[in-house]
mmCIF file of C-alpha atoms and ligand atoms in Angstrom:
data_model
loop_
_atom_site.group_PDB
_atom_site.id
_atom_site.type_symbol
_atom_site.label_atom_id
_atom_site.label_comp_id
_atom_site.label_asym_id
_atom_site.label_seq_id
_atom_site.Cartn_x
_atom_site.Cartn_y
_atom_site.Cartn_z
ATOM 1 C CA MET A 275 -11.664 -19.100 -9.906
ATOM 2 C CA ASP A 276 -14.184 -16.530 -10.426
ATOM 3 C CA PRO A 277 -15.257 -16.363 -14.571
ATOM 4 C CA PHE A 278 -16.155 -13.288 -15.582
ATOM 5 C CA LEU A 279 -18.041 -11.849 -18.585
ATOM 6 C CA GLU A 280 -16.797 -8.388 -19.733
ATOM 7 C CA THR A 281 -18.062 -6.771 -23.113
ATOM 8 C CA THR A 282 -15.804 -5.292 -25.461
ATOM 9 C CA GLY A 283 -16.929 -3.447 -28.587
ATOM 10 C CA GLY A 284 -20.329 -4.783 -28.033
ATOM 11 C CA LEU A 285 -18.865 -8.920 -28.338
ATOM 12 C CA TRP A 286 -19.095 -10.748 -25.520
ATOM 13 C CA TYR A 287 -15.855 -12.419 -23.995
ATOM 14 C CA LYS A 288 -15.867 -15.170 -21.969
ATOM 15 C CA THR A 289 -12.647 -15.142 -19.774
ATOM 16 C CA LEU A 290 -10.133 -16.929 -18.012
ATOM 17 C CA VAL A 291 -9.501 -13.961 -15.869
ATOM 18 C CA GLU A 292 -9.144 -14.002 -12.022
ATOM 19 C CA LEU A 293 -10.017 -10.941 -10.395
ATOM 20 C CA MET A 294 -7.561 -10.820 -7.282
ATOM 21 C CA ASP A 295 -9.433 -9.430 -4.910
ATOM 22 C CA GLY A 296 -7.988 -6.795 -2.830
ATOM 23 C CA LYS A 297 -10.630 -6.372 -0.184
ATOM 24 C CA ARG A 298 -11.923 -9.684 -0.030
ATOM 25 C CA ILE A 299 -8.145 -10.906 1.232
ATOM 26 C CA ALA A 300 -8.066 -7.467 3.677
ATOM 27 C CA GLN A 301 -11.330 -8.700 5.282
ATOM 28 C CA THR A 302 -9.856 -12.061 5.857
ATOM 29 C CA ILE A 303 -6.607 -10.505 7.331
ATOM 30 C CA ARG A 304 -7.966 -7.906 9.311
ATOM 31 C CA ALA A 305 -10.555 -10.562 10.780
ATOM 32 C CA ARG A 306 -6.849 -12.183 11.812
ATOM 33 C CA ILE A 307 -5.240 -8.235 13.026
ATOM 34 C CA GLN A 308 -8.551 -7.202 14.920
ATOM 35 C CA GLU A 309 -7.632 -10.443 16.883
ATOM 36 C CA GLU A 310 -4.535 -9.466 17.798
ATOM 37 C CA VAL A 311 -6.038 -6.730 19.577
ATOM 38 C CA HIS A 312 -9.130 -7.429 20.843
ATOM 39 C CA GLN A 313 -5.535 -9.451 23.093
ATOM 40 C CA LEU A 314 -3.931 -6.500 23.327
ATOM 41 C CA LYS A 315 -6.705 -4.776 24.693
ATOM 42 C CA LYS A 316 -7.206 -8.094 27.833
ATOM 43 C CA HIS A 317 -3.657 -6.673 28.271
ATOM 44 C CA GLY A 318 -4.636 -3.118 28.282
ATOM 45 C CA ILE A 319 -2.988 -1.727 25.696
ATOM 46 C CA VAL A 320 -5.383 0.086 22.511
ATOM 47 C CA PRO A 321 -3.025 0.304 19.157
ATOM 48 C CA GLY A 322 -3.109 3.847 18.777
ATOM 49 C CA LEU A 323 -2.612 6.021 15.367
ATOM 50 C CA ALA A 324 -1.567 8.721 15.252
ATOM 51 C CA VAL A 325 -2.613 10.506 11.679
ATOM 52 C CA ILE A 326 -1.421 13.699 10.633
ATOM 53 C CA LEU A 327 -3.174 15.571 6.566
ATOM 54 C CA VAL A 328 -2.672 18.939 6.322
ATOM 55 C CA GLY A 329 -3.934 21.018 4.207
ATOM 56 C CA ASP A 330 -6.940 19.406 1.989
ATOM 57 C CA ASP A 331 -6.390 17.985 -0.879
ATOM 58 C CA PRO A 332 -9.157 15.698 -1.438
ATOM 59 C CA ALA A 333 -7.432 12.517 -2.239
ATOM 60 C CA SER A 334 -5.954 12.564 1.387
ATOM 61 C CA VAL A 335 -8.734 13.058 2.636
ATOM 62 C CA SER A 336 -10.425 11.036 1.277
ATOM 63 C CA TYR A 337 -7.484 8.042 1.949
ATOM 64 C CA VAL A 338 -6.985 9.366 6.099
ATOM 65 C CA THR A 339 -10.621 8.876 6.364
ATOM 66 C CA GLY A 340 -10.353 5.609 5.026
ATOM 67 C CA LYS A 341 -7.559 4.824 6.947
ATOM 68 C CA GLU A 342 -9.323 5.983 9.778
ATOM 69 C CA LYS A 343 -12.710 4.519 9.230
ATOM 70 C CA ALA A 344 -10.681 0.772 8.887
ATOM 71 C CA CYS A 345 -9.119 1.093 11.930
ATOM 72 C CA ALA A 346 -12.645 2.543 14.501
ATOM 73 C CA GLU A 347 -13.728 -1.292 12.513
ATOM 74 C CA ILE A 348 -11.288 -3.497 14.453
ATOM 75 C CA GLY A 349 -11.013 -1.274 17.421
ATOM 76 C CA ILE A 350 -7.899 0.913 16.936
ATOM 77 C CA ARG A 351 -8.006 4.274 18.708
ATOM 78 C CA SER A 352 -6.783 6.868 16.579
ATOM 79 C CA PHE A 353 -5.641 10.032 16.847
ATOM 80 C CA ASP A 354 -6.706 12.860 13.682
ATOM 81 C CA HIS A 355 -4.202 15.594 13.370
ATOM 82 C CA ARG A 356 -6.101 17.721 10.348
ATOM 83 C CA LEU A 357 -3.433 20.563 10.210
ATOM 84 C CA PRO A 358 -4.216 23.806 7.629
ATOM 85 C CA ALA A 359 -1.889 23.944 4.688
ATOM 86 C CA SER A 360 -0.389 27.041 6.656
ATOM 87 C CA THR A 361 0.972 25.679 9.278
ATOM 88 C CA SER A 362 4.669 26.096 9.720
ATOM 89 C CA PRO A 363 6.759 23.341 9.325
ATOM 90 C CA GLU A 364 7.685 24.311 12.739
ATOM 91 C CA SER A 365 4.999 23.545 14.248
ATOM 92 C CA LEU A 366 4.388 20.252 12.254
ATOM 93 C CA LEU A 367 7.815 19.349 13.635
ATOM 94 C CA GLN A 368 7.385 20.302 17.051
ATOM 95 C CA LEU A 369 4.094 18.112 17.264
ATOM 96 C CA ILE A 370 5.078 14.694 15.878
ATOM 97 C CA GLY A 371 7.937 15.596 19.025
ATOM 98 C CA HIS A 372 5.181 15.361 20.689
ATOM 99 C CA LEU A 373 3.245 12.435 19.410
ATOM 100 C CA ASN A 374 6.777 10.444 19.021
ATOM 101 C CA GLN A 375 6.159 11.146 23.362
ATOM 102 C CA ASP A 376 3.257 9.838 23.864
ATOM 103 C CA PRO A 377 2.974 6.657 25.111
ATOM 104 C CA GLU A 378 -0.956 6.217 23.765
ATOM 105 C CA VAL A 379 0.560 6.499 20.705
ATOM 106 C CA ASP A 380 2.195 3.248 18.634
ATOM 107 C CA GLY A 381 2.388 4.400 15.636
ATOM 108 C CA ILE A 382 2.320 8.254 13.694
ATOM 109 C CA LEU A 383 0.901 8.276 9.824
ATOM 110 C CA LEU A 384 2.057 11.781 8.354
ATOM 111 C CA GLN A 385 -0.556 11.189 4.967
ATOM 112 C CA LEU A 386 1.543 12.393 1.541
ATOM 113 C CA PRO A 387 2.563 14.473 -0.617
ATOM 114 C CA LEU A 388 2.645 17.494 1.645
ATOM 115 C CA PRO A 389 0.868 20.775 -0.006
ATOM 116 C CA LYS A 390 4.863 22.190 -1.720
ATOM 117 C CA GLY A 391 7.087 24.403 0.401
ATOM 118 C CA PHE A 392 7.040 20.856 3.365
ATOM 119 C CA PRO A 393 10.406 19.402 3.001
ATOM 120 C CA GLU A 394 9.124 16.202 3.393
ATOM 121 C CA ARG A 395 11.706 14.231 3.507
ATOM 122 C CA GLN A 396 13.587 16.389 7.250
ATOM 123 C CA LEU A 397 9.617 15.771 8.901
ATOM 124 C CA LEU A 398 9.567 11.292 8.203
ATOM 125 C CA ASN A 399 13.144 11.967 9.312
ATOM 126 C CA PHE A 400 11.987 13.299 12.533
ATOM 127 C CA ILE A 401 9.420 10.350 13.319
ATOM 128 C CA ASP A 402 10.231 8.024 16.218
ATOM 129 C CA PRO A 403 11.622 4.497 14.246
ATOM 130 C CA GLU A 404 10.368 2.329 16.392
ATOM 131 C CA LYS A 405 6.643 4.678 15.937
ATOM 132 C CA ASP A 406 6.454 4.954 11.781
ATOM 133 C CA VAL A 407 4.291 2.178 10.901
ATOM 134 C CA ASP A 408 4.314 3.888 7.163
ATOM 135 C CA GLY A 409 7.796 2.597 7.046
ATOM 136 C CA PHE A 410 9.778 5.186 5.596
ATOM 137 C CA HIS A 411 12.463 6.616 8.020
ATOM 138 C CA PRO A 412 16.109 5.045 7.124
ATOM 139 C CA VAL A 413 16.305 3.176 9.661
ATOM 140 C CA ASN A 414 13.334 1.106 8.178
ATOM 141 C CA LEU A 415 14.335 1.003 4.676
ATOM 142 C CA GLY A 416 17.966 -0.029 5.722
ATOM 143 C CA LYS A 417 16.846 -2.758 7.481
ATOM 144 C CA LEU A 418 14.373 -3.787 4.938
ATOM 145 C CA LEU A 419 17.710 -3.174 2.466
ATOM 146 C CA LEU A 420 19.395 -5.984 5.334
ATOM 147 C CA GLY A 421 16.249 -7.957 5.130
ATOM 148 C CA GLU A 422 15.801 -7.710 8.530
ATOM 149 C CA GLU A 423 12.382 -7.527 11.103
ATOM 150 C CA THR A 424 11.392 -3.693 10.325
ATOM 151 C CA PHE A 425 7.984 -2.312 9.687
ATOM 152 C CA LEU A 426 7.444 -2.514 5.411
ATOM 153 C CA PRO A 427 6.377 -0.195 3.134
ATOM 154 C CA CYS A 428 2.518 -1.337 3.315
ATOM 155 C CA THR A 429 1.825 -0.839 -0.655
ATOM 156 C CA PRO A 430 4.471 -3.243 -1.515
ATOM 157 C CA HIS A 431 3.642 -5.492 1.869
ATOM 158 C CA GLY A 432 0.098 -5.423 0.944
ATOM 159 C CA ILE A 433 1.139 -6.137 -2.544
ATOM 160 C CA LEU A 434 3.427 -9.372 -1.362
ATOM 161 C CA LYS A 435 1.015 -10.746 0.569
ATOM 162 C CA ILE A 436 -2.066 -10.589 -2.778
ATOM 163 C CA LEU A 437 0.724 -11.960 -4.210
ATOM 164 C CA GLU A 438 0.869 -14.793 -1.666
ATOM 165 C CA LEU A 439 -2.582 -15.752 -0.702
ATOM 166 C CA GLU A 440 -3.652 -15.921 -4.353
ATOM 167 C CA GLY A 441 -0.848 -18.797 -4.044
ATOM 168 C CA ILE A 442 1.567 -17.276 -6.512
ATOM 169 C CA ASP A 443 5.150 -17.344 -6.043
ATOM 170 C CA PRO A 444 7.744 -15.329 -7.708
ATOM 171 C CA ALA A 445 11.163 -17.615 -6.969
ATOM 172 C CA GLY A 446 12.150 -17.546 -10.376
ATOM 173 C CA LYS A 447 9.746 -15.371 -12.334
ATOM 174 C CA HIS A 448 10.409 -11.863 -13.949
ATOM 175 C CA ALA A 449 9.293 -9.670 -12.499
ATOM 176 C CA VAL A 450 8.316 -5.442 -13.987
ATOM 177 C CA ILE A 451 7.403 -3.109 -11.605
ATOM 178 C CA ILE A 452 6.588 -0.448 -13.632
ATOM 179 C CA GLY A 453 7.833 3.253 -11.367
ATOM 180 C CA ARG A 454 10.398 3.509 -9.245
ATOM 181 C CA SER A 455 9.354 5.557 -5.521
ATOM 182 C CA ILE A 456 10.331 5.180 -2.833
ATOM 183 C CA THR A 457 6.320 4.142 -1.642
ATOM 184 C CA VAL A 458 6.326 1.416 -4.477
ATOM 185 C CA GLY A 459 8.647 0.132 -6.649
ATOM 186 C CA ARG A 460 12.165 0.831 -4.523
ATOM 187 C CA PRO A 461 10.758 -0.956 -1.958
ATOM 188 C CA LEU A 462 9.030 -4.018 -3.490
ATOM 189 C CA MET A 463 11.993 -4.599 -6.066
ATOM 190 C CA ASN A 464 13.746 -5.589 -2.448
ATOM 191 C CA LEU A 465 11.003 -7.597 -0.932
ATOM 192 C CA LEU A 466 10.930 -9.396 -4.612
ATOM 193 C CA SER A 467 14.704 -9.871 -5.626
ATOM 194 C CA ARG A 468 15.567 -11.013 -1.677
ATOM 195 C CA LYS A 469 16.044 -14.788 -0.838
ATOM 196 C CA GLY A 470 13.870 -16.412 1.001
ATOM 197 C CA ALA A 471 9.488 -16.575 0.417
ATOM 198 C CA GLY A 472 8.373 -14.584 -0.566
ATOM 199 C CA GLY A 473 11.137 -13.506 -2.931
ATOM 200 C CA ASN A 474 13.779 -14.634 -5.314
ATOM 201 C CA ALA A 475 12.525 -13.640 -8.063
ATOM 202 C CA THR A 476 14.375 -11.259 -11.196
ATOM 203 C CA VAL A 477 13.013 -7.862 -10.978
ATOM 204 C CA THR A 478 12.915 -5.232 -14.015
ATOM 205 C CA ILE A 479 12.427 -2.063 -12.451
ATOM 206 C CA CYS A 480 11.140 0.446 -15.196
ATOM 207 C CA HIS A 481 10.817 4.431 -15.116
ATOM 208 C CA THR A 482 10.891 7.306 -17.056
ATOM 209 C CA GLY A 483 13.995 7.348 -18.283
ATOM 210 C CA THR A 484 13.262 4.476 -19.424
ATOM 211 C CA PRO A 485 14.071 4.928 -23.236
ATOM 212 C CA GLU A 486 10.770 1.843 -24.457
ATOM 213 C CA VAL A 487 8.972 0.172 -20.531
ATOM 214 C CA SER A 488 6.493 -2.168 -23.134
ATOM 215 C CA VAL A 489 10.311 -4.249 -24.388
ATOM 216 C CA TYR A 490 10.472 -5.272 -20.597
ATOM 217 C CA THR A 491 6.630 -5.337 -19.519
ATOM 218 C CA ARG A 492 5.961 -8.096 -22.371
ATOM 219 C CA GLN A 493 8.682 -10.107 -21.207
ATOM 220 C CA ALA A 494 6.873 -9.451 -17.277
ATOM 221 C CA ASP A 495 5.199 -12.609 -15.421
ATOM 222 C CA ILE A 496 4.254 -10.137 -12.928
ATOM 223 C CA LEU A 497 3.836 -6.816 -13.412
ATOM 224 C CA VAL A 498 3.113 -4.323 -11.571
ATOM 225 C CA VAL A 499 2.189 -1.288 -12.564
ATOM 226 C CA ALA A 500 3.130 2.205 -10.312
ATOM 227 C CA ALA A 501 3.126 5.118 -12.503
ATOM 228 C CA GLY A 502 0.554 7.301 -11.191
ATOM 229 C CA SER A 503 -0.841 7.453 -15.449
ATOM 230 C CA PRO A 504 -4.287 6.439 -16.452
ATOM 231 C CA ARG A 505 -4.315 3.361 -18.431
ATOM 232 C CA LEU A 506 -0.141 3.684 -19.248
ATOM 233 C CA VAL A 507 0.375 -0.593 -20.539
ATOM 234 C CA GLN A 508 -2.195 -1.766 -23.197
ATOM 235 C CA GLY A 509 -2.916 -5.379 -24.386
ATOM 236 C CA HIS A 510 0.290 -5.434 -26.434
ATOM 237 C CA MET A 511 2.857 -4.722 -24.225
ATOM 238 C CA VAL A 512 1.703 -7.743 -22.081
ATOM 239 C CA LYS A 513 2.350 -11.904 -23.167
ATOM 240 C CA GLU A 514 -0.223 -13.718 -22.429
ATOM 241 C CA GLY A 515 -0.582 -15.239 -18.545
ATOM 242 C CA VAL A 516 1.179 -12.341 -17.155
ATOM 243 C CA VAL A 517 0.483 -11.625 -13.529
ATOM 244 C CA VAL A 518 -1.175 -7.678 -13.355
ATOM 245 C CA ILE A 519 -1.037 -6.223 -9.580
ATOM 246 C CA ASP A 520 -1.851 -2.721 -10.850
ATOM 247 C CA VAL A 521 -1.526 0.166 -8.041
ATOM 248 C CA GLY A 522 -2.325 3.060 -9.899
ATOM 249 C CA VAL A 523 -5.272 5.745 -8.997
ATOM 250 C CA ASN A 524 -5.975 8.157 -10.476
ATOM 251 C CA ARG A 525 -8.921 9.852 -10.589
ATOM 252 C CA ILE A 526 -10.736 10.993 -14.544
ATOM 253 C CA PRO A 527 -13.719 13.279 -15.342
ATOM 254 C CA ASP A 528 -16.622 11.107 -15.784
ATOM 255 C CA SER A 529 -20.006 13.377 -16.500
ATOM 256 C CA THR A 530 -22.267 10.219 -15.054
ATOM 257 C CA LYS A 531 -20.574 10.220 -11.699
ATOM 258 C CA LYS A 532 -21.981 12.646 -8.992
ATOM 259 C CA SER A 533 -18.782 13.925 -8.089
ATOM 260 C CA GLY A 534 -17.967 14.104 -11.270
ATOM 261 C CA TYR A 535 -14.882 12.079 -12.138
ATOM 262 C CA ARG A 536 -14.430 7.527 -11.887
ATOM 263 C CA LEU A 537 -10.648 6.082 -10.599
ATOM 264 C CA VAL A 538 -9.340 4.630 -12.991
ATOM 265 C CA GLY A 539 -5.769 2.447 -12.485
ATOM 266 C CA ASP A 540 -2.456 2.680 -14.736
ATOM 267 C CA VAL A 541 -3.103 -0.327 -16.417
ATOM 268 C CA ASP A 542 -6.474 -0.492 -19.304
ATOM 269 C CA PHE A 543 -8.315 -3.306 -17.472
ATOM 270 C CA ASP A 544 -9.750 -3.475 -20.979
ATOM 271 C CA SER A 545 -7.016 -5.282 -23.452
ATOM 272 C CA VAL A 546 -5.047 -6.375 -20.771
ATOM 273 C CA ALA A 547 -6.921 -9.115 -18.486
ATOM 274 C CA PRO A 548 -8.202 -11.043 -21.680
ATOM 275 C CA LYS A 549 -4.269 -11.469 -21.618
ATOM 276 C CA ALA A 550 -3.934 -12.429 -17.750
ATOM 277 C CA SER A 551 -4.390 -14.656 -15.814
ATOM 278 C CA LYS A 552 -4.561 -12.695 -12.653
ATOM 279 C CA ILE A 553 -5.229 -9.493 -12.414
ATOM 280 C CA THR A 554 -6.702 -6.722 -9.550
ATOM 281 C CA PRO A 555 -9.066 -3.638 -10.479
ATOM 282 C CA VAL A 556 -8.636 -0.286 -9.906
ATOM 283 C CA PRO A 557 -10.626 0.130 -7.311
ATOM 284 C CA GLY A 558 -11.074 -2.725 -4.856
ATOM 285 C CA GLY A 559 -7.712 -4.344 -5.296
ATOM 286 C CA VAL A 560 -3.903 -2.849 -3.860
ATOM 287 C CA GLY A 561 -5.586 -0.461 -2.331
ATOM 288 C CA PRO A 562 -8.178 -1.758 0.980
ATOM 289 C CA MET A 563 -4.766 -3.677 0.931
ATOM 290 C CA THR A 564 -2.889 -0.593 1.740
ATOM 291 C CA ILE A 565 -5.105 0.122 4.625
ATOM 292 C CA THR A 566 -4.756 -3.514 5.841
ATOM 293 C CA MET A 567 -1.347 -3.454 5.929
ATOM 294 C CA LEU A 568 -1.332 -0.502 7.964
ATOM 295 C CA LEU A 569 -2.498 -1.491 10.664
ATOM 296 C CA HIS A 570 -0.771 -5.028 11.092
ATOM 297 C CA ASN A 571 2.094 -2.385 11.132
ATOM 298 C CA THR A 572 0.194 -0.564 13.963
ATOM 299 C CA VAL A 573 -0.494 -3.240 15.871
ATOM 300 C CA LEU A 574 2.788 -4.548 15.422
ATOM 301 C CA ALA A 575 4.542 -1.435 17.652
ATOM 302 C CA ALA A 576 1.749 -2.223 20.072
ATOM 303 C CA LYS A 577 2.989 -5.309 20.173
ATOM 304 C CA LYS A 578 6.378 -3.902 21.185
ATOM 305 C CA ARG A 579 5.290 -1.406 23.525
ATOM 306 C CA MET A 580 3.256 -4.521 25.185
ATOM 307 C CA SER A 581 6.414 -6.849 25.246
ATOM 308 C CA THR A 582 8.552 -3.533 27.069
ATOM 309 C CA ARG A 583 6.552 -4.290 29.634
ATOM 310 C CA GLY A 584 7.310 -7.998 29.871
ATOM 311 C CA PHE A 585 4.624 -9.961 28.448
ATOM 312 C CA GLN A 586 4.438 -12.391 25.598
ATOM 313 C CA THR A 587 4.048 -11.945 21.540
ATOM 314 C CA GLU A 588 3.337 -14.429 19.190
ATOM 315 C CA GLY A 589 3.941 -13.235 15.422
ATOM 316 C CA LEU A 590 1.141 -12.009 13.693
ATOM 317 C CA ILE A 591 -0.134 -12.474 10.216
HETATM 318 P P1 LIG B 805 5.168 8.887 -7.575
HETATM 319 O O1 LIG B 805 4.831 10.235 -8.922
HETATM 320 O O2 LIG B 805 5.943 9.088 -6.753
HETATM 321 O O3 LIG B 805 6.746 8.057 -8.397
HETATM 322 C C1 LIG B 805 5.753 7.358 -10.480
HETATM 323 C C2 LIG B 805 6.213 6.948 -10.398
HETATM 324 O O4 LIG B 805 6.146 5.861 -11.644
HETATM 325 C C3 LIG B 805 8.416 7.080 -10.948
HETATM 326 O O5 LIG B 805 9.103 6.539 -10.448
HETATM 327 C C4 LIG B 805 8.507 6.960 -12.102
HETATM 328 O O6 LIG B 805 9.564 7.232 -12.874
HETATM 329 C C5 LIG B 805 7.931 6.355 -13.323
HETATM 330 N N1 LIG B 805 6.405 6.770 -14.546
HETATM 331 C C6 LIG B 805 5.301 8.222 -15.351
HETATM 332 N N2 LIG B 805 5.280 7.923 -15.687
HETATM 333 C C7 LIG B 805 5.977 6.321 -16.029
HETATM 334 C C8 LIG B 805 5.737 5.863 -17.174
HETATM 335 N N3 LIG B 805 4.757 6.485 -18.825
HETATM 336 N N4 LIG B 805 7.060 5.462 -18.027
HETATM 337 C C9 LIG B 805 7.575 4.624 -16.564
HETATM 338 N N5 LIG B 805 7.642 4.979 -15.584
HETATM 339 C C10 LIG B 805 7.081 6.349 -15.823
HETATM 340 O O7 LIG B 805 4.607 7.339 -7.154
HETATM 341 P P2 LIG B 805 3.819 6.669 -6.628
HETATM 342 O O8 LIG B 805 3.850 7.289 -5.423
HETATM 343 O O9 LIG B 805 5.265 5.845 -6.562
HETATM 344 O O10 LIG B 805 2.056 6.379 -6.545
HETATM 345 C C11 LIG B 805 2.239 6.003 -8.737
HETATM 346 C C12 LIG B 805 0.433 5.130 -8.324
HETATM 347 O O11 LIG B 805 0.486 4.780 -7.748
HETATM 348 C C13 LIG B 805 -0.574 6.706 -8.101
HETATM 349 O O12 LIG B 805 -1.943 7.084 -8.895
HETATM 350 C C14 LIG B 805 -0.489 6.447 -7.133
HETATM 351 O O13 LIG B 805 -2.245 7.150 -6.858
HETATM 352 C C15 LIG B 805 -0.893 4.602 -6.868
HETATM 353 N N6 LIG B 805 -0.242 4.730 -5.346
HETATM 354 C C16 LIG B 805 -2.223 4.045 -4.369
HETATM 355 C C17 LIG B 805 -1.592 2.879 -3.524
HETATM 356 C C18 LIG B 805 -2.781 2.307 -3.466
HETATM 357 O O14 LIG B 805 -2.814 2.011 -2.091
HETATM 358 N N7 LIG B 805 -3.301 1.767 -3.857
HETATM 359 C C19 LIG B 805 -0.712 3.358 -2.401
HETATM 360 C C20 LIG B 805 0.641 3.995 -3.183
HETATM 361 C C21 LIG B 805 0.306 4.833 -4.736
#
């Protein structure tokens, strides 16, 4: 347990909340993935991830840089494709087609969101499902729904890993998710409600069509917030003892920072943490786990390549 002191309104409170340190959990998992990469290299296979970034959105540039750095740290080769926003959708399709055929590329990541005007879904659908390490291809999302083995989308998978490694079994609990995106909320809803380990929760999903979100958040044993709305969830909206996973990453202006901004989550940490039994921080919570599960999927894809060469592979993580 890692109790910490918090100051609010000039008063000191010793809270019993436990921080779920995504960075620390990610390090543990990455050490194991690194060992897998080492084993693959012994068989002449270097896992390769192609990363495509279109345009220069600062948040996307920072995510892509972080992903490439994480690859380099554990020995995954990354192939960097940074394209101007003026790139045509046709040449992007052509690039994806080329990467689909490239035997050195195990995984293809198309950084989202794409600049306005790009047919995002059409492009994602064009990625070879065997190289779809983000898990957004209809084939892989369909397999997820069916409970078949597939590339799980990285953020929901990272959240499951946090819960597992923090000893929180969702079975029998009421999990409330805010956000129904295909990257976070909807796959997570399926994973948490599926029959089997890490699942068996009763899941409620809230979204912009939910009239009063707090009616549901107050019932949550596990609350996952992925809305993209700074400090949407306040202390009065949760019950005592709730486990809180804050997925949101929002840049808010901060003149004390050199960059002029700082990152906050979708949860108002100061008012929610004192009521929570466990909570993820922002930054340093879900973010590092998302990247870790991307590394995991890339190695999984490389292991499939290895098994096609007749080598034995064993389960990872
Ligand atoms: P999105 O915009 O695609 O979806 C947001 C969802 O939240 C929508 O379904 C919407 O209905 C719901 N929503 C928004 N405001 C709401 C409100 N006031 N009440 C109820 N529902 C509301 O966003 P996304 O891609 O799912 O990302 C959500 C947030 O998570 C963003 O801040 C994003 O940056 C962050 N994110 C972080 C990671 C990570 O690794 N840490 C990964 C993915 C997304």
